[in-house]
Coordinates of N, CA, C and O in Angstrom, one line a residue:
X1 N 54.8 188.4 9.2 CA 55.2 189.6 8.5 C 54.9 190.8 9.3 O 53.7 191.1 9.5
X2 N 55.8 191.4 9.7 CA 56.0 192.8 9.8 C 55.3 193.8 9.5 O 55.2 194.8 10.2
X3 N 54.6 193.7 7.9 CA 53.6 194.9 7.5 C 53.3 194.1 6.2 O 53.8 193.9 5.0
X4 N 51.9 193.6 7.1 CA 51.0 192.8 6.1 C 50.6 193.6 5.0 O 50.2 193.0 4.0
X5 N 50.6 194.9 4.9 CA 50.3 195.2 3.5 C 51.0 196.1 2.8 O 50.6 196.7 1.8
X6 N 52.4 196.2 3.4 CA 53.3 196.3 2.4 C 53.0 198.2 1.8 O 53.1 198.7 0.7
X7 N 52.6 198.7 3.4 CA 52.6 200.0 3.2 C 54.0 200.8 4.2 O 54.0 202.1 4.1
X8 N 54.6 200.4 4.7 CA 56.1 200.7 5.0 C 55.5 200.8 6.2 O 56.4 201.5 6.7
X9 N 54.6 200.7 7.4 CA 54.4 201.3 8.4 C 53.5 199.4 9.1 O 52.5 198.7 8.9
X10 N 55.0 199.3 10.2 CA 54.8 198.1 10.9 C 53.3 197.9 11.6 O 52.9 198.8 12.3
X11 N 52.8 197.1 11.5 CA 51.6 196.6 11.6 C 51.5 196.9 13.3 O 50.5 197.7 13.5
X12 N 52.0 196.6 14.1 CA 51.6 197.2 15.8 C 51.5 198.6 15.7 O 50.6 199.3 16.2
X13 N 52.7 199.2 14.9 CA 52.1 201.0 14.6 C 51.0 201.6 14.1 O 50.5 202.6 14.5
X14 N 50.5 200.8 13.0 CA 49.6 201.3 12.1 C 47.9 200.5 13.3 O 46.8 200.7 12.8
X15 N 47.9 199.8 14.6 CA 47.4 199.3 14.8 C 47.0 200.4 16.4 O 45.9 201.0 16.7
X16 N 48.4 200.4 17.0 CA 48.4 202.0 17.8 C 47.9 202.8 17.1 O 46.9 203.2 17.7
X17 N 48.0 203.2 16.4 CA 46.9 204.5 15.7 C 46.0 204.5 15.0 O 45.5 205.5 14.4
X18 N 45.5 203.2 15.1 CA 44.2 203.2 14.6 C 44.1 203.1 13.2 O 43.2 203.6 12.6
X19 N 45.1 202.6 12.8 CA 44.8 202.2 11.1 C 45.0 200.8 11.0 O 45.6 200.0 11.7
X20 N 44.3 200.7 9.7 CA 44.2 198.9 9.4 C 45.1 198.5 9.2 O 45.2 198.8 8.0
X21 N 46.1 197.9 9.4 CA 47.5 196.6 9.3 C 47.1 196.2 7.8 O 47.9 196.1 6.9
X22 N 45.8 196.1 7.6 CA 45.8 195.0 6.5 C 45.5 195.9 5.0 O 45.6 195.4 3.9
X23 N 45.2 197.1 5.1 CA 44.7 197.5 4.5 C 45.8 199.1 4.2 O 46.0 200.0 4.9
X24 N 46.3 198.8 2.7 CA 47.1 200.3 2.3 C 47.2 201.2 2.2 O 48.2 201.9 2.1
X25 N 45.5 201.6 2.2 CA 44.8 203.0 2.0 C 44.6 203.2 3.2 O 44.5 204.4 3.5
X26 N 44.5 202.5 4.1 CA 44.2 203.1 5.8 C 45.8 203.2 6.4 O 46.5 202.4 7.1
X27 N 46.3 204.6 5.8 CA 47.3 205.4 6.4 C 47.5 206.0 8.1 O 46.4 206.5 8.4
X28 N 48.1 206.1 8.7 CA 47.9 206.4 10.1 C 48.8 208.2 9.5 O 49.5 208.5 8.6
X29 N 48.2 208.9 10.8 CA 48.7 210.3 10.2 C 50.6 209.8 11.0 O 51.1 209.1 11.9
X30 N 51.2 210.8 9.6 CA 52.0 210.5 10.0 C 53.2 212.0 9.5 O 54.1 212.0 8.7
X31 N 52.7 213.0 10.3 CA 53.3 214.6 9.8 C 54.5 214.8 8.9 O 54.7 215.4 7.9
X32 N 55.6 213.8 10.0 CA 57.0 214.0 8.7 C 57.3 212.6 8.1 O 58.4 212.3 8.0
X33 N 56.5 211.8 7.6 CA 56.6 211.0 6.8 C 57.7 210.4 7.0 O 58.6 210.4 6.1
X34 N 58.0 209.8 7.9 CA 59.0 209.1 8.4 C 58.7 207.6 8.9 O 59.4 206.8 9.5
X35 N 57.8 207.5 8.6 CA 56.8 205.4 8.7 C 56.7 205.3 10.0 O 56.6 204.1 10.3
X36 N 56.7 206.2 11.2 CA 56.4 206.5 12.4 C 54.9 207.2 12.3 O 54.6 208.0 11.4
X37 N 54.1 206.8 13.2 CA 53.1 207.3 13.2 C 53.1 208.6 14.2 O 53.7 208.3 15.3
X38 N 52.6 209.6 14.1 CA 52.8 211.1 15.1 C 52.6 210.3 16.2 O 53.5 210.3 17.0
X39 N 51.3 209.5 16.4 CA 51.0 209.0 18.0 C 51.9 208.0 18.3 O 51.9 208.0 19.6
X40 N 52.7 207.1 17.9 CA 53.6 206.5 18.0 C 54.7 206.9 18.7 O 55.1 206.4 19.7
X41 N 55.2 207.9 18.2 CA 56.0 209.0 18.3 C 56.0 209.8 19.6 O 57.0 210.0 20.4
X42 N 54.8 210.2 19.7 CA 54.6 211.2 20.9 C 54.9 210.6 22.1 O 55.6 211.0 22.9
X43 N 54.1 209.3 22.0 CA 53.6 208.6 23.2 C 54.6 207.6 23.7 O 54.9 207.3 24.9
X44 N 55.3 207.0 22.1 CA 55.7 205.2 22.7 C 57.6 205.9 22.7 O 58.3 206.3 23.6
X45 N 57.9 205.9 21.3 CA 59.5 206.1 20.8 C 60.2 207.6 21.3 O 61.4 207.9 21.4
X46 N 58.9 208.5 21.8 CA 59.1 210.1 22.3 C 60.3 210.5 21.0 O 61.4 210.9 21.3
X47 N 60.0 210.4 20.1 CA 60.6 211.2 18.7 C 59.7 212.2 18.2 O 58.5 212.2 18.5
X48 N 60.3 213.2 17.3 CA 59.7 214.4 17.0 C 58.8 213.9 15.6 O 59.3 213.6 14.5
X49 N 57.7 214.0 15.9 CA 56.1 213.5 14.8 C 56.1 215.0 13.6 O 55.1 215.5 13.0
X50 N 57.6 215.7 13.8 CA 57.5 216.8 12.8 C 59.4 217.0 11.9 O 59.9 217.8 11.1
X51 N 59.8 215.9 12.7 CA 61.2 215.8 12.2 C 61.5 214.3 11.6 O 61.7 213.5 12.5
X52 N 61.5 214.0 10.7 CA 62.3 212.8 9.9 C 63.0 212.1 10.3 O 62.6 210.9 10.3
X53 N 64.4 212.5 11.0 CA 65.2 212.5 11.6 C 65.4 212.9 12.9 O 66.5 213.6 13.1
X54 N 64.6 212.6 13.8 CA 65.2 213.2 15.2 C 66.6 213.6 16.1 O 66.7 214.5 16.9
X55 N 67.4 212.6 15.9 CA 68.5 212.1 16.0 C 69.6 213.0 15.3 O 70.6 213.6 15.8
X56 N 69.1 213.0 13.6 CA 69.7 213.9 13.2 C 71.1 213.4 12.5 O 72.0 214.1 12.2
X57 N 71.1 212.0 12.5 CA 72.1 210.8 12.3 C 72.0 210.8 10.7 O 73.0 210.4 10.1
X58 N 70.9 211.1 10.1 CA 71.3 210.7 8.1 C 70.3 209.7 8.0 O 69.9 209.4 6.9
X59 N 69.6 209.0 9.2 CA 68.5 208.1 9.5 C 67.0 208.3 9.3 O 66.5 208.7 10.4
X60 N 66.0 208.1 8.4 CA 64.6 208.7 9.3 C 64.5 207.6 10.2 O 65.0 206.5 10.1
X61 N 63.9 208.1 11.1 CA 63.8 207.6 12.6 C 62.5 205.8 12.3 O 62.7 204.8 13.0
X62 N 61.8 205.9 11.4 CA 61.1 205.4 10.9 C 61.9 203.8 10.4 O 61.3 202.8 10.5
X63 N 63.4 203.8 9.8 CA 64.1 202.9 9.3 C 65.2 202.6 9.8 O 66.0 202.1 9.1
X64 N 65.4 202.9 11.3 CA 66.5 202.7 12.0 C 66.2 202.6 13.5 O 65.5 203.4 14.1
X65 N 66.9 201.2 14.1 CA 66.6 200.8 15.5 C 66.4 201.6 16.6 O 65.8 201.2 17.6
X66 N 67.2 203.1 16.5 CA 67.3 204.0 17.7 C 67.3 205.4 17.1 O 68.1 206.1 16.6
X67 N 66.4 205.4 17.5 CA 65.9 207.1 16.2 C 66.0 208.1 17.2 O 65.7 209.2 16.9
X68 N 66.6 207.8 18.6 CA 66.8 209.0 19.3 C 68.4 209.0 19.9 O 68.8 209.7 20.8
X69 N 68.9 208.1 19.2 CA 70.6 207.7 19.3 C 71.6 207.8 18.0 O 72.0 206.8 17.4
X70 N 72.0 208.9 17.6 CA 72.5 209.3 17.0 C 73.6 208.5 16.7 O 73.9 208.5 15.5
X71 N 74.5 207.7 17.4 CA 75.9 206.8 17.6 C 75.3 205.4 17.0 O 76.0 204.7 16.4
X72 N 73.8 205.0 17.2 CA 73.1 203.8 16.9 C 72.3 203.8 15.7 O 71.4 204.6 15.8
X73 N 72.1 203.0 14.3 CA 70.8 203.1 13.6 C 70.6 202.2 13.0 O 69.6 202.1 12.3

């Protein structure tokens, strides 16, 4: 499973930032609420941890394969 606890935010992400995979209340900060974690973001995917949408595609970046490819989601 993908996200053992079924808080929208994939368990290697929430694990990169230092939140519990297993646990729902241990949220990773996550600025524009897009199930991308800011550090995630900054570091791994290089997407904007203040835009939804990076891409700018109709996608949050968070629920689509290429959140910095607008032609891809």
């Amino acid at each position: 499973d993908l996200d053992d606890d079924n808080d929208e935010y994939i368990d290697e992400h929430e694990e990169y930032a230092e939140s519990e995979p297993f646990d729902a209340n241990s949220l990773p900060l996550d600025s524009d609420n897009d199930y991308l974690p800011d550090v995630w973001e900054t570091r791994v995917s290089r997407t904007n941890p203040y835009n939804p949408d990076t891409d700018g595609d109709g996608y949050i970046d968070g629920k689509e394969c290429c959140p910095r490819n607008p032609n891809r989601n």
